[in-house]
Coordinates of C-alpha atoms in Angstrom, one line a residue:
Chain A
M1 CA 0.0 0.0 0.0
S2 CA 1.1 3.5 -0.8
M3 CA 1.3 4.7 2.8
D4 CA 4.3 2.4 3.0
V5 CA 5.9 4.4 0.2
L6 CA 5.4 7.7 2.0
Q7 CA 6.7 6.3 5.3
E8 CA 9.8 5.0 3.5
K9 CA 10.5 8.3 1.8
I10 CA 10.2 10.0 5.2
R11 CA 12.5 7.5 6.8
Q12 CA 15.1 8.0 4.0
K13 CA 15.2 11.7 4.4
K14 CA 14.7 11.6 8.2
N15 CA 12.1 14.3 7.6
P16 CA 8.4 13.9 8.4
T17 CA 7.3 17.1 6.6
V18 CA 5.5 18.0 3.4
A19 CA 5.9 21.3 1.5
G20 CA 2.5 22.7 0.5
L21 CA 2.4 24.3 -3.0
D22 CA -0.3 26.9 -2.5
P23 CA 0.8 29.6 -4.9
R24 CA -0.7 33.0 -5.0
L25 CA 0.5 35.9 -7.1
E26 CA 1.5 37.9 -4.0
F27 CA 3.8 35.1 -2.9
I28 CA 5.8 35.2 -6.2
P29 CA 8.9 37.3 -6.6
A30 CA 8.6 40.3 -8.9
H31 CA 11.2 39.1 -11.4
I32 CA 9.3 35.9 -12.0
L33 CA 6.0 37.7 -12.4
Q34 CA 7.7 40.1 -14.9
E35 CA 9.1 37.2 -16.9
A36 CA 5.7 35.5 -17.1
Y37 CA 3.8 38.7 -17.9
D38 CA 6.4 39.7 -20.5
Q39 CA 5.6 36.4 -22.3
Y40 CA 1.8 36.2 -21.9
G41 CA 0.6 39.5 -20.7
H42 CA -1.8 40.1 -17.8
T43 CA -3.8 36.9 -18.6
L44 CA -4.6 33.7 -16.8
Q45 CA -1.9 32.1 -18.8
G46 CA 0.6 34.7 -17.7
A47 CA -0.4 34.1 -14.0
A48 CA -0.2 30.3 -14.6
E49 CA 3.3 30.7 -16.1
A50 CA 4.4 32.6 -13.0
Y51 CA 3.0 29.7 -10.9
R52 CA 4.9 27.3 -13.0
L53 CA 8.3 29.0 -12.7
F54 CA 7.8 29.6 -9.0
C55 CA 6.7 26.0 -8.1
R56 CA 9.3 24.3 -10.3
G57 CA 11.9 26.4 -8.5
L58 CA 10.5 25.3 -5.2
I59 CA 10.5 21.7 -6.2
D60 CA 14.2 22.0 -7.4
A61 CA 15.1 23.6 -4.1
L62 CA 13.3 21.2 -1.9
H63 CA 13.4 17.8 -3.6
D64 CA 16.3 16.4 -1.6
V65 CA 15.1 17.8 1.7
V66 CA 11.4 17.0 1.9
P67 CA 9.8 13.6 1.0
A68 CA 6.5 15.0 -0.3
V69 CA 4.7 18.0 -1.8
K70 CA 1.1 18.9 -1.4
P71 CA -0.3 21.1 -4.2
Q72 CA -3.5 22.9 -3.2
S73 CA -5.9 22.5 -6.1
A74 CA -7.9 25.7 -5.3
Y75 CA -5.0 28.0 -6.2
F76 CA -4.7 26.4 -9.6
E77 CA -8.4 26.2 -10.2
V78 CA -8.7 30.0 -9.8
L79 CA -6.6 30.3 -13.0
G80 CA -9.0 28.0 -14.9
S81 CA -7.6 25.6 -17.5
A82 CA -4.3 27.5 -17.7
G83 CA -3.8 26.8 -14.0
I84 CA -4.8 23.2 -14.3
A85 CA -2.3 22.6 -17.1
V86 CA 0.4 23.9 -14.8
L87 CA -0.9 21.7 -12.0
E88 CA -0.6 18.6 -14.3
E89 CA 3.0 19.5 -15.2
L90 CA 3.9 20.1 -11.6
C91 CA 2.6 16.7 -10.4
A92 CA 4.6 15.0 -13.0
Y93 CA 7.7 17.0 -12.3
A94 CA 7.5 16.5 -8.6
K95 CA 7.2 12.7 -9.1
S96 CA 10.1 12.7 -11.5
Q97 CA 12.2 14.3 -8.7
G98 CA 11.3 11.5 -6.3
L99 CA 8.7 13.3 -4.3
Y100 CA 5.4 11.8 -3.0
V101 CA 2.6 14.0 -4.4
I102 CA -0.5 14.6 -2.3
M103 CA -3.2 16.5 -4.1
D104 CA -5.1 18.7 -1.6
A105 CA -8.4 18.7 -3.3
K106 CA -10.8 17.7 -0.5
R107 CA -13.2 16.0 -2.9
G108 CA -16.3 14.1 -2.0
D109 CA -19.4 13.3 -3.9
I110 CA -21.9 10.4 -4.5
G111 CA -20.4 7.2 -5.8
S112 CA -20.6 7.6 -9.5
T113 CA -19.2 11.1 -9.4
C114 CA -16.5 10.1 -6.9
E115 CA -15.4 7.5 -9.4
A116 CA -14.6 10.4 -11.7
Y117 CA -12.7 12.2 -9.0
A118 CA -10.8 9.1 -8.1
S119 CA -9.9 8.5 -11.7
A120 CA -8.9 12.1 -12.1
Y121 CA -6.4 12.2 -9.3
L122 CA -5.3 8.6 -8.6
G123 CA -6.3 6.7 -11.8
G124 CA -6.9 7.4 -15.4
V125 CA -9.6 7.6 -18.0
Q126 CA -10.1 5.2 -20.9
V127 CA -10.2 7.2 -24.2
G128 CA -10.7 4.9 -27.1
D129 CA -7.8 2.5 -26.9
Q130 CA -5.7 4.6 -24.4
I131 CA -5.8 4.9 -20.7
I132 CA -4.7 8.4 -19.8
S133 CA -3.9 9.8 -16.3
P134 CA -4.1 13.6 -16.2
F135 CA -2.5 13.9 -12.7
D136 CA -1.6 10.5 -11.4
C137 CA -0.9 11.7 -7.9
D138 CA 0.2 9.4 -5.1
S139 CA -2.6 10.6 -2.8
V140 CA -5.5 13.0 -2.5
T141 CA -7.4 14.5 0.4
V142 CA -11.1 13.5 0.6
N143 CA -14.1 15.0 2.4
G144 CA -16.3 12.3 4.1
Y145 CA -19.5 14.2 4.7
L146 CA -21.3 11.9 2.2
G147 CA -20.1 8.7 3.9
T148 CA -18.4 5.6 2.6
D149 CA -20.0 5.9 -0.9
A150 CA -17.6 8.8 -1.3
L151 CA -14.6 6.8 -0.2
K152 CA -14.9 3.5 -2.0
P153 CA -13.9 4.6 -5.5
F154 CA -10.8 6.1 -4.0
T155 CA -9.9 3.0 -1.9
T156 CA -10.5 0.8 -5.0
L157 CA -7.7 2.7 -6.7
C158 CA -5.5 2.7 -3.5
K159 CA -5.4 -1.1 -3.8
A160 CA -5.2 -1.3 -7.6
R161 CA -2.6 1.3 -8.1
N162 CA -0.7 1.6 -4.9
K163 CA -2.2 4.9 -3.8
S164 CA -3.4 6.5 -0.6
I165 CA -6.0 9.0 0.5
F166 CA -6.2 11.4 3.5
L167 CA -9.7 11.8 4.9
L168 CA -10.6 15.0 6.6
V169 CA -11.1 14.2 10.3
K170 CA -10.3 17.3 12.4
T171 CA -9.3 20.2 10.3
S172 CA -7.0 23.1 11.4
N173 CA -9.4 26.0 11.1
Q174 CA -11.2 27.6 13.9
S175 CA -14.8 26.8 12.8
S176 CA -13.9 23.1 12.4
R177 CA -15.6 22.7 15.9
E178 CA -19.0 23.6 14.6
L179 CA -19.6 20.2 13.0
Q180 CA -16.5 18.1 13.7
D181 CA -16.7 18.4 17.5
L182 CA -20.4 17.8 17.9
I183 CA -21.2 14.9 20.3
A184 CA -23.3 12.2 18.7
G185 CA -24.1 9.5 21.3
D186 CA -20.8 8.4 22.8
R187 CA -18.7 9.7 19.9
V188 CA -17.5 13.0 18.6
V189 CA -18.4 13.5 15.0
H190 CA -14.8 13.7 13.8
T191 CA -14.2 10.3 15.4
V192 CA -17.2 8.9 13.6
V193 CA -15.3 9.8 10.4
A194 CA -12.1 8.2 11.6
D195 CA -14.2 5.1 12.5
L196 CA -15.4 5.0 8.9
A197 CA -11.7 4.9 7.8
I198 CA -11.0 2.0 10.2
R199 CA -14.1 0.1 9.1
L200 CA -13.2 0.5 5.5
T201 CA -9.6 -0.4 6.1
D202 CA -10.7 -3.7 7.6
K203 CA -13.4 -4.5 5.1
E204 CA -11.3 -3.6 2.0
Q205 CA -8.0 -4.9 3.4
L206 CA -6.2 -1.6 3.1
M207 CA -3.4 -2.2 5.7
G208 CA 0.1 -1.8 4.4
A209 CA 3.3 -3.7 5.4
S210 CA 4.5 -0.8 7.5
G211 CA 1.4 -0.9 9.7
W212 CA -0.5 2.0 8.2
S213 CA -3.8 1.9 6.4
A214 CA -4.0 3.3 2.8
I215 CA -6.6 5.7 4.3
G216 CA -5.0 8.4 6.4
A217 CA -6.5 11.2 8.3
V218 CA -6.1 15.0 8.2
V219 CA -5.7 16.3 11.7
G220 CA -4.8 19.9 12.3
A221 CA -1.7 20.9 14.4
T222 CA -3.8 23.7 15.9
H223 CA -5.7 21.2 18.1
P224 CA -2.9 19.4 20.0
K225 CA -5.2 17.8 22.5
D226 CA -7.3 16.3 19.7
L227 CA -4.1 15.3 17.9
K228 CA -2.9 13.4 21.0
A229 CA -6.2 11.7 21.6
L230 CA -6.6 10.7 18.0
R231 CA -3.1 9.3 17.8
E232 CA -3.7 7.1 20.8
K233 CA -7.1 5.9 19.5
Y234 CA -6.3 5.3 15.8
Q235 CA -3.0 3.5 15.6
K236 CA -3.5 2.4 12.0
L237 CA -4.2 5.8 10.6
F238 CA -1.3 7.9 9.2
F239 CA -1.9 11.6 9.9
L240 CA -1.4 14.5 7.5
V241 CA -1.0 17.5 9.8
P242 CA -1.7 21.0 8.5
G243 CA -1.5 24.2 10.6
Y244 CA 2.2 24.3 11.5
G245 CA 3.7 27.7 11.2
A246 CA 1.6 30.4 9.7
Q247 CA -1.6 29.0 11.2
G248 CA -0.1 28.8 14.7
G249 CA 0.8 25.2 15.3
K250 CA 4.2 24.6 17.0
A251 CA 6.7 21.7 16.8
K252 CA 5.9 20.8 20.4
D253 CA 2.2 20.5 19.3
V254 CA 2.8 18.3 16.3
Q255 CA 5.0 15.8 18.2
Y256 CA 1.7 14.1 19.4
A257 CA 0.9 13.1 15.8
F258 CA 3.8 10.6 15.8
D259 CA 4.2 7.1 17.3
R260 CA 7.2 6.2 19.4
F261 CA 9.2 5.4 16.3
G262 CA 8.6 8.9 15.0
H263 CA 6.4 7.3 12.3
G264 CA 2.8 7.8 11.3
A265 CA 2.6 11.5 10.4
V266 CA 3.7 14.1 8.0
V267 CA 3.5 17.8 8.9
N268 CA 2.7 20.4 6.3
S269 CA 4.0 23.9 5.8
S270 CA 2.9 26.0 2.9
R271 CA 3.3 29.8 3.4
G272 CA 6.3 29.4 5.7
I273 CA 8.3 27.8 3.0
M274 CA 6.9 29.6 -0.1
C275 CA 7.2 33.0 1.4
A276 CA 10.5 32.6 3.2
W277 CA 12.2 34.9 0.7
Q278 CA 10.0 37.8 1.9
K279 CA 11.9 37.7 5.2
T280 CA 15.5 37.7 3.9
G281 CA 15.6 41.4 3.0
G282 CA 16.3 40.4 -0.6
D283 CA 14.2 41.0 -3.7
G284 CA 13.2 37.4 -4.2
H285 CA 16.0 36.2 -6.4
D286 CA 16.9 34.1 -3.4
F287 CA 13.5 32.4 -3.1
M288 CA 14.9 28.9 -3.7
D289 CA 17.6 29.3 -1.1
A290 CA 15.2 30.8 1.3
A291 CA 12.6 28.1 0.8
R292 CA 15.3 25.4 1.3
A293 CA 16.7 27.0 4.4
E294 CA 13.2 27.2 5.9
A295 CA 12.4 23.6 5.0
I296 CA 15.6 22.5 6.8
R297 CA 14.8 24.8 9.8
M298 CA 11.3 23.2 10.0
R299 CA 12.8 19.7 9.8
D300 CA 15.2 20.5 12.6
D301 CA 12.6 22.3 14.6
I302 CA 10.3 19.2 14.6
G303 CA 13.4 17.0 15.0
R304 CA 13.9 18.6 18.5
F305 CA 10.8 16.6 19.5
V306 CA 10.5 13.8 17.0
T307 CA 13.2 11.4 15.8
V308 CA 12.3 9.3 12.8
L309 CA 13.7 5.8 13.3
Chain B
M1 CA -29.6 38.3 -4.3
S2 CA -29.0 35.7 -6.9
M3 CA -31.6 33.2 -5.7
D4 CA -34.1 35.8 -6.9
V5 CA -32.7 35.4 -10.3
L6 CA -33.0 31.6 -10.3
Q7 CA -36.6 31.8 -8.9
E8 CA -37.5 34.3 -11.6
K9 CA -36.1 32.1 -14.4
I10 CA -38.1 29.2 -13.0
R11 CA -41.2 31.3 -12.9
Q12 CA -40.8 32.4 -16.5
K13 CA -40.4 28.9 -17.8
K14 CA -42.9 27.4 -15.4
N15 CA -40.3 24.7 -14.9
P16 CA -38.5 24.1 -11.6
T17 CA -35.9 21.7 -12.9
V18 CA -32.2 21.9 -13.8
A19 CA -30.4 19.8 -16.4
G20 CA -27.2 18.2 -15.0
L21 CA -24.3 18.2 -17.4
D22 CA -22.4 15.1 -16.2
P23 CA -20.8 13.9 -19.4
R24 CA -19.1 10.5 -19.7
L25 CA -17.8 9.1 -22.9
E26 CA -20.3 6.2 -22.7
F27 CA -23.1 8.8 -22.7
I28 CA -22.0 10.4 -26.0
P29 CA -23.3 9.2 -29.4
A30 CA -20.8 7.4 -31.6
H31 CA -20.9 10.0 -34.4
I32 CA -19.8 12.7 -32.0
L33 CA -17.0 10.6 -30.5
Q34 CA -15.9 9.8 -34.1
E35 CA -15.8 13.5 -35.1
A36 CA -13.8 14.4 -32.0
Y37 CA -11.3 11.5 -32.2
D38 CA -10.8 12.2 -36.0
Q39 CA -9.7 15.6 -35.1
Y40 CA -7.6 15.0 -31.9
G41 CA -7.0 11.2 -31.7
H42 CA -7.6 9.2 -28.6
T43 CA -6.3 11.9 -26.3
L44 CA -7.7 13.9 -23.4
Q45 CA -8.3 16.7 -25.9
G46 CA -10.2 14.3 -28.1
A47 CA -12.4 13.3 -25.2
A48 CA -12.9 16.9 -24.2
E49 CA -13.9 17.9 -27.7
A50 CA -16.6 15.1 -27.6
Y51 CA -17.8 16.6 -24.3
R52 CA -17.9 20.0 -25.9
L53 CA -19.9 19.0 -28.9
F54 CA -22.3 16.9 -26.8
C55 CA -22.9 19.5 -24.1
R56 CA -23.3 22.4 -26.5
G57 CA -25.9 20.3 -28.3
L58 CA -27.7 19.7 -25.0
I59 CA -27.6 23.4 -24.1
D60 CA -29.0 24.3 -27.6
A61 CA -31.7 21.7 -27.2
L62 CA -32.7 22.6 -23.6
H63 CA -32.1 26.4 -23.2
D64 CA -35.8 27.4 -23.8
V65 CA -37.2 24.5 -21.7
V66 CA -35.1 24.5 -18.5
P67 CA -34.1 27.6 -16.4
A68 CA -30.7 26.2 -15.3
V69 CA -27.9 23.8 -16.0
K70 CA -25.6 22.1 -13.4
P71 CA -22.2 21.0 -14.8
Q72 CA -20.6 18.4 -12.6
S73 CA -17.0 19.4 -12.2
A74 CA -15.7 15.8 -11.6
Y75 CA -16.4 14.7 -15.1
F76 CA -14.4 17.6 -16.6
E77 CA -11.5 17.3 -14.1
V78 CA -11.0 13.7 -15.1
L79 CA -9.9 15.1 -18.5
G80 CA -7.4 17.4 -16.9
S81 CA -6.8 20.9 -18.3
A82 CA -8.5 19.9 -21.6
G83 CA -11.7 19.1 -19.7
I84 CA -11.5 22.3 -17.7
A85 CA -11.0 24.4 -20.9
V86 CA -14.3 22.9 -22.2
L87 CA -16.0 23.5 -18.8
E88 CA -15.0 27.2 -19.0
E89 CA -16.5 27.5 -22.5
L90 CA -19.7 25.7 -21.5
C91 CA -20.3 27.9 -18.5
A92 CA -20.0 31.0 -20.7
Y93 CA -22.1 29.4 -23.5
A94 CA -24.9 28.4 -21.1
K95 CA -25.0 31.9 -19.6
S96 CA -25.2 33.4 -23.1
Q97 CA -28.2 31.3 -23.7
G98 CA -30.0 32.7 -20.6
L99 CA -29.4 29.7 -18.4
Y100 CA -28.6 29.9 -14.7
V101 CA -25.3 28.0 -14.2
I102 CA -24.8 26.0 -11.0
M103 CA -21.3 24.5 -10.8
D104 CA -21.5 21.2 -8.9
A105 CA -18.1 21.2 -7.3
K106 CA -18.9 20.5 -3.6
R107 CA -15.9 22.6 -2.5
G108 CA -14.9 23.3 1.1
D109 CA -11.7 24.2 2.7
I110 CA -10.1 26.6 5.3
G111 CA -10.8 30.3 4.9
S112 CA -7.8 31.4 2.8
T113 CA -8.1 28.4 0.4
C114 CA -11.9 28.9 0.2
E115 CA -11.3 32.4 -1.0
A116 CA -9.5 30.9 -4.0
Y117 CA -12.4 28.5 -4.6
A118 CA -14.9 31.3 -4.3
S119 CA -12.9 33.5 -6.7
A120 CA -12.6 30.6 -9.1
Y121 CA -16.3 29.8 -9.5
L122 CA -18.1 33.0 -8.5
G123 CA -15.5 35.8 -8.7
G124 CA -12.3 36.5 -10.4
V125 CA -8.6 36.9 -9.9
Q126 CA -6.6 40.0 -10.2
V127 CA -3.7 39.5 -12.7
G128 CA -1.7 42.7 -13.0
D129 CA -4.2 45.3 -14.0
Q130 CA -6.9 42.9 -15.1
I131 CA -9.6 41.0 -13.1
I132 CA -10.3 37.8 -14.9
S133 CA -13.1 35.3 -14.1
P134 CA -12.4 31.8 -15.4
F135 CA -15.9 30.4 -14.9
D136 CA -18.1 33.2 -13.5
C137 CA -20.9 30.8 -12.6
D138 CA -24.1 32.0 -10.9
S139 CA -23.9 29.4 -8.1
V140 CA -21.7 26.6 -6.8
T141 CA -22.3 23.7 -4.4
V142 CA -20.4 23.8 -1.1
N143 CA -19.4 21.2 1.5
G144 CA -19.8 22.6 5.0
Y145 CA -17.8 20.0 7.0
L146 CA -15.2 22.7 7.9
G147 CA -17.9 25.0 9.2
T148 CA -18.6 28.7 8.5
D149 CA -14.9 29.5 7.7
A150 CA -15.6 27.5 4.5
L151 CA -18.7 29.5 3.7
K152 CA -17.9 33.1 4.3
P153 CA -15.6 33.7 1.2
F154 CA -18.5 32.4 -0.9
T155 CA -21.2 34.5 0.8
T156 CA -19.0 37.6 0.5
L157 CA -19.2 37.1 -3.3
C158 CA -22.9 36.2 -3.2
K159 CA -23.5 39.8 -1.9
A160 CA -20.9 41.5 -4.0
R161 CA -21.6 39.8 -7.3
N162 CA -25.2 38.7 -7.0
K163 CA -24.4 35.0 -6.7
S164 CA -25.7 32.0 -4.7
I165 CA -24.4 28.8 -3.2
F166 CA -26.0 25.5 -2.3
L167 CA -24.7 23.9 0.9
L168 CA -24.8 20.1 1.1
V169 CA -27.3 19.4 3.8
K170 CA -28.8 15.9 3.1
T171 CA -27.3 14.3 0.0
S172 CA -29.1 11.7 -2.2
N173 CA -26.7 8.8 -1.7
Q174 CA -27.4 5.8 0.5
S175 CA -24.4 6.3 2.9
S176 CA -25.4 9.9 3.5
R177 CA -27.0 8.6 6.7
E178 CA -23.6 7.7 8.2
L179 CA -22.7 11.2 9.2
Q180 CA -25.6 13.4 8.1
D181 CA -28.2 11.6 10.2
L182 CA -26.3 11.3 13.4
I183 CA -28.1 12.8 16.4
A184 CA -26.1 15.4 18.2
G185 CA -28.0 16.6 21.3
D186 CA -31.4 17.6 20.1
R187 CA -30.4 18.1 16.5
V188 CA -29.6 15.9 13.5
V189 CA -26.2 16.7 12.0
H190 CA -27.7 17.7 8.7
T191 CA -29.9 20.2 10.4
V192 CA -26.8 21.6 12.2
V193 CA -25.5 22.4 8.7
A194 CA -28.8 23.9 7.7
D195 CA -28.8 26.0 10.9
L196 CA -25.3 27.3 9.9
A197 CA -26.9 28.5 6.7
I198 CA -29.7 30.3 8.6
R199 CA -27.3 31.9 11.1
L200 CA -25.0 33.1 8.3
T201 CA -28.0 34.4 6.3
D202 CA -29.1 36.6 9.2
K203 CA -25.6 37.7 10.2
E204 CA -24.5 38.6 6.6
Q205 CA -27.9 39.8 5.5
L206 CA -28.2 37.4 2.6
M207 CA -32.0 37.4 2.2
G208 CA -33.3 38.2 -1.3
A209 CA -36.4 40.1 -2.3
S210 CA -38.3 36.9 -3.2
G211 CA -37.8 35.5 0.3
W212 CA -34.9 33.1 -0.2
S213 CA -31.5 33.3 1.2
A214 CA -28.5 33.4 -1.1
I215 CA -27.4 30.2 0.7
G216 CA -29.5 27.3 -0.5
A217 CA -29.4 23.7 0.5
V218 CA -28.8 20.4 -1.3
V219 CA -31.5 17.9 -0.2
G220 CA -31.8 14.6 -2.0
A221 CA -35.1 13.4 -3.6
T222 CA -34.3 10.0 -2.3
H223 CA -35.2 10.9 1.2
P224 CA -38.8 12.4 0.9
K225 CA -39.5 12.4 4.7
D226 CA -36.4 14.4 5.3
L227 CA -37.3 16.7 2.4
K228 CA -40.7 17.4 3.8
A229 CA -39.4 18.0 7.3
L230 CA -36.6 20.3 6.1
R231 CA -39.0 22.3 3.9
E232 CA -41.2 22.9 6.9
K233 CA -38.4 23.9 9.1
Y234 CA -36.2 26.0 6.8
Q235 CA -38.6 28.3 5.0
K236 CA -35.8 30.7 3.8
L237 CA -33.6 28.0 2.2
F238 CA -34.0 27.3 -1.5
F239 CA -33.5 23.6 -2.2
L240 CA -31.4 22.0 -5.0
V241 CA -32.8 18.5 -5.2
P242 CA -30.7 15.8 -6.8
G243 CA -31.8 12.1 -7.1
Y244 CA -34.8 12.4 -9.4
G245 CA -34.9 9.7 -12.1
A246 CA -31.9 7.5 -12.4
Q247 CA -31.2 7.6 -8.6
G248 CA -34.8 6.6 -7.8
G249 CA -36.6 9.8 -6.7
K250 CA -40.1 10.3 -8.1
A251 CA -42.2 13.4 -8.9
K252 CA -44.5 12.6 -5.9
D253 CA -41.4 12.6 -3.7
V254 CA -39.9 15.9 -4.9
Q255 CA -43.2 17.8 -4.4
Y256 CA -42.3 18.2 -0.7
A257 CA -39.4 20.4 -1.7
F258 CA -41.7 23.2 -2.7
D259 CA -43.7 25.8 -0.9
R260 CA -47.4 26.4 -1.6
F261 CA -46.6 28.7 -4.4
G262 CA -44.5 26.0 -6.1
H263 CA -41.4 28.0 -5.3
G264 CA -38.2 27.4 -3.4
A265 CA -36.8 24.4 -5.1
V266 CA -35.2 23.1 -8.3
V267 CA -35.0 19.4 -9.2
N268 CA -32.0 18.0 -11.0
S269 CA -31.9 15.3 -13.7
S270 CA -28.6 14.4 -15.3
R271 CA -28.5 10.9 -16.8
G272 CA -32.2 10.9 -17.6
I273 CA -31.8 13.8 -20.0
M274 CA -28.3 13.2 -21.3
C275 CA -28.9 9.5 -22.1
A276 CA -32.5 9.9 -23.4
W277 CA -31.2 9.1 -26.9
Q278 CA -30.2 5.6 -25.8
K279 CA -33.9 4.7 -25.4
T280 CA -35.2 5.9 -28.7
G281 CA -33.9 3.0 -30.7
G282 CA -31.9 5.4 -32.8
D283 CA -28.1 5.8 -33.3
G284 CA -27.7 9.0 -31.3
H285 CA -28.2 11.5 -34.1
D286 CA -31.4 12.3 -32.3
F287 CA -29.7 13.1 -28.9
M288 CA -30.9 16.7 -28.9
D289 CA -34.5 15.9 -29.6
A290 CA -34.4 13.1 -27.2
A291 CA -33.0 15.3 -24.4
R292 CA -35.5 18.0 -25.1
A293 CA -38.4 15.5 -25.0
E294 CA -37.2 14.1 -21.7
A295 CA -36.8 17.5 -20.2
I296 CA -40.3 18.4 -21.2
R297 CA -41.6 15.0 -19.9
M298 CA -39.8 15.7 -16.6
R299 CA -41.3 19.2 -16.3
D300 CA -44.8 17.8 -16.9
D301 CA -44.2 14.9 -14.6
I302 CA -43.3 17.2 -11.7
G303 CA -46.1 19.6 -12.9
R304 CA -48.6 16.9 -12.0
F305 CA -47.8 17.7 -8.3
V306 CA -46.3 21.2 -8.4
T307 CA -47.6 24.3 -10.1
V308 CA -45.2 27.2 -10.2
L309 CA -47.1 30.4 -9.6

């Protein structure tokens, strides 16, 4: 199962972090914007070209430091098809550089529609005599509000194509409590979702050799008590932990996401790494060095509390 | 508010239905596939061209019968950027034909990311001195698992740009009960979501002149008891009702979505209309006539129970 692949990449680099690719035009150095606009003007294609240059630079700077990248689909969708074309290229490029690619798309729908989402991000589509994969990511984030119908098309591909998914359990934002923390009988709603992941893991035989299900869970760094309780309760679920850095989560908070071997979690940072150049006093020509230095600083910061064995 | 626009289009056509555009290659007549593949080969672009020809034909056939179309993003995403380019064109074309365009994307994320989703589907992005809208839909479906953080960027654009959203409340699929029907205190989880819509409607002043909030609710036709209970309880929420036809919902079931004026709901059919040509005994050259006839049959079927005043 694919969560084995992620755990192994983390072990090799001794770094349980993932770099989020959430590009926004205001995060991109002026000389890159200029180059892109010179070529395509103030168009969606111009903006997409700036994303492309910036994110390829980040991948080049980070690929031997971090085990994984997590592109956030929303920031590419806002540029329409021009953004999606760049997203396709970046997924392929990150994979070619040995990175595990987690598409942060938070998809969820009824079964037949979810088959299309699963095919889009983890599988492929049959066109005449060809099977074509537009993104072919290693993993995708999934929203479980619609229940197991929305998960099965993804888990089918997890098994068939050695992929994984991360199910939204307890998200990092403040209003996550409105639904996710409701008490339903003797369970909190977000544990009902985690229980679905466990049930499906057993039913569909999704356990990997390294002891993690192909269904992981998104659990925010901003709720360390929940993180700790969930880690203790769900020992088969690998955690994707957003909320470190810009959103307020600290290294001492995220340590609770890991087991005693320093396994079972990967911590995301997006803005901290992407915007590191804005804090060097330079003009952005150093964005790759700055991103790399911040990724190393983050690795070492978390390393004060967690040692990956 | 934009829900006024939808209600008015429904009133003008005396037809409270929406045609879902959920293209799949197996739904498309052979002569269209042939034309597309002849031009682009068995590629994602070839498949996207088939979608384009098919969906433009459907819009031409339906635009004076139905008030709205609902493209399902998943089926375009599976073709990557080629699919998204066609989705952009179809949104613009449907609007040019007077149709209300509801993007069925079921997006939901933390605040800053949701701003990008909202900008993508309801707003625009500033690129240099231009503001560009890749899709500029009238409405989009939204998943509320992350709470109000995930809704506000959308409601801001509802006010600023006369748009609407439909929040997933009680979906049409079977496993919707796993989360959506849990009892939390004295409330069912899906009514907690509907309550969020009401609270935000009041706080952000989202009521339209026709008595409907700019935040509507997705409530499946496959749960008529819930539909009836929700209609009685949430008199400000316009309902988008999937599940009629192929999924099993009947006209007598969906009648409960409407108020006594036949207002406040729009019923979706996707496969029934798109695949009508497969039941005529023809080879698919009649797909437009067949779709139109089915849309009229559906209007009249629902009209036996609901009269739009």
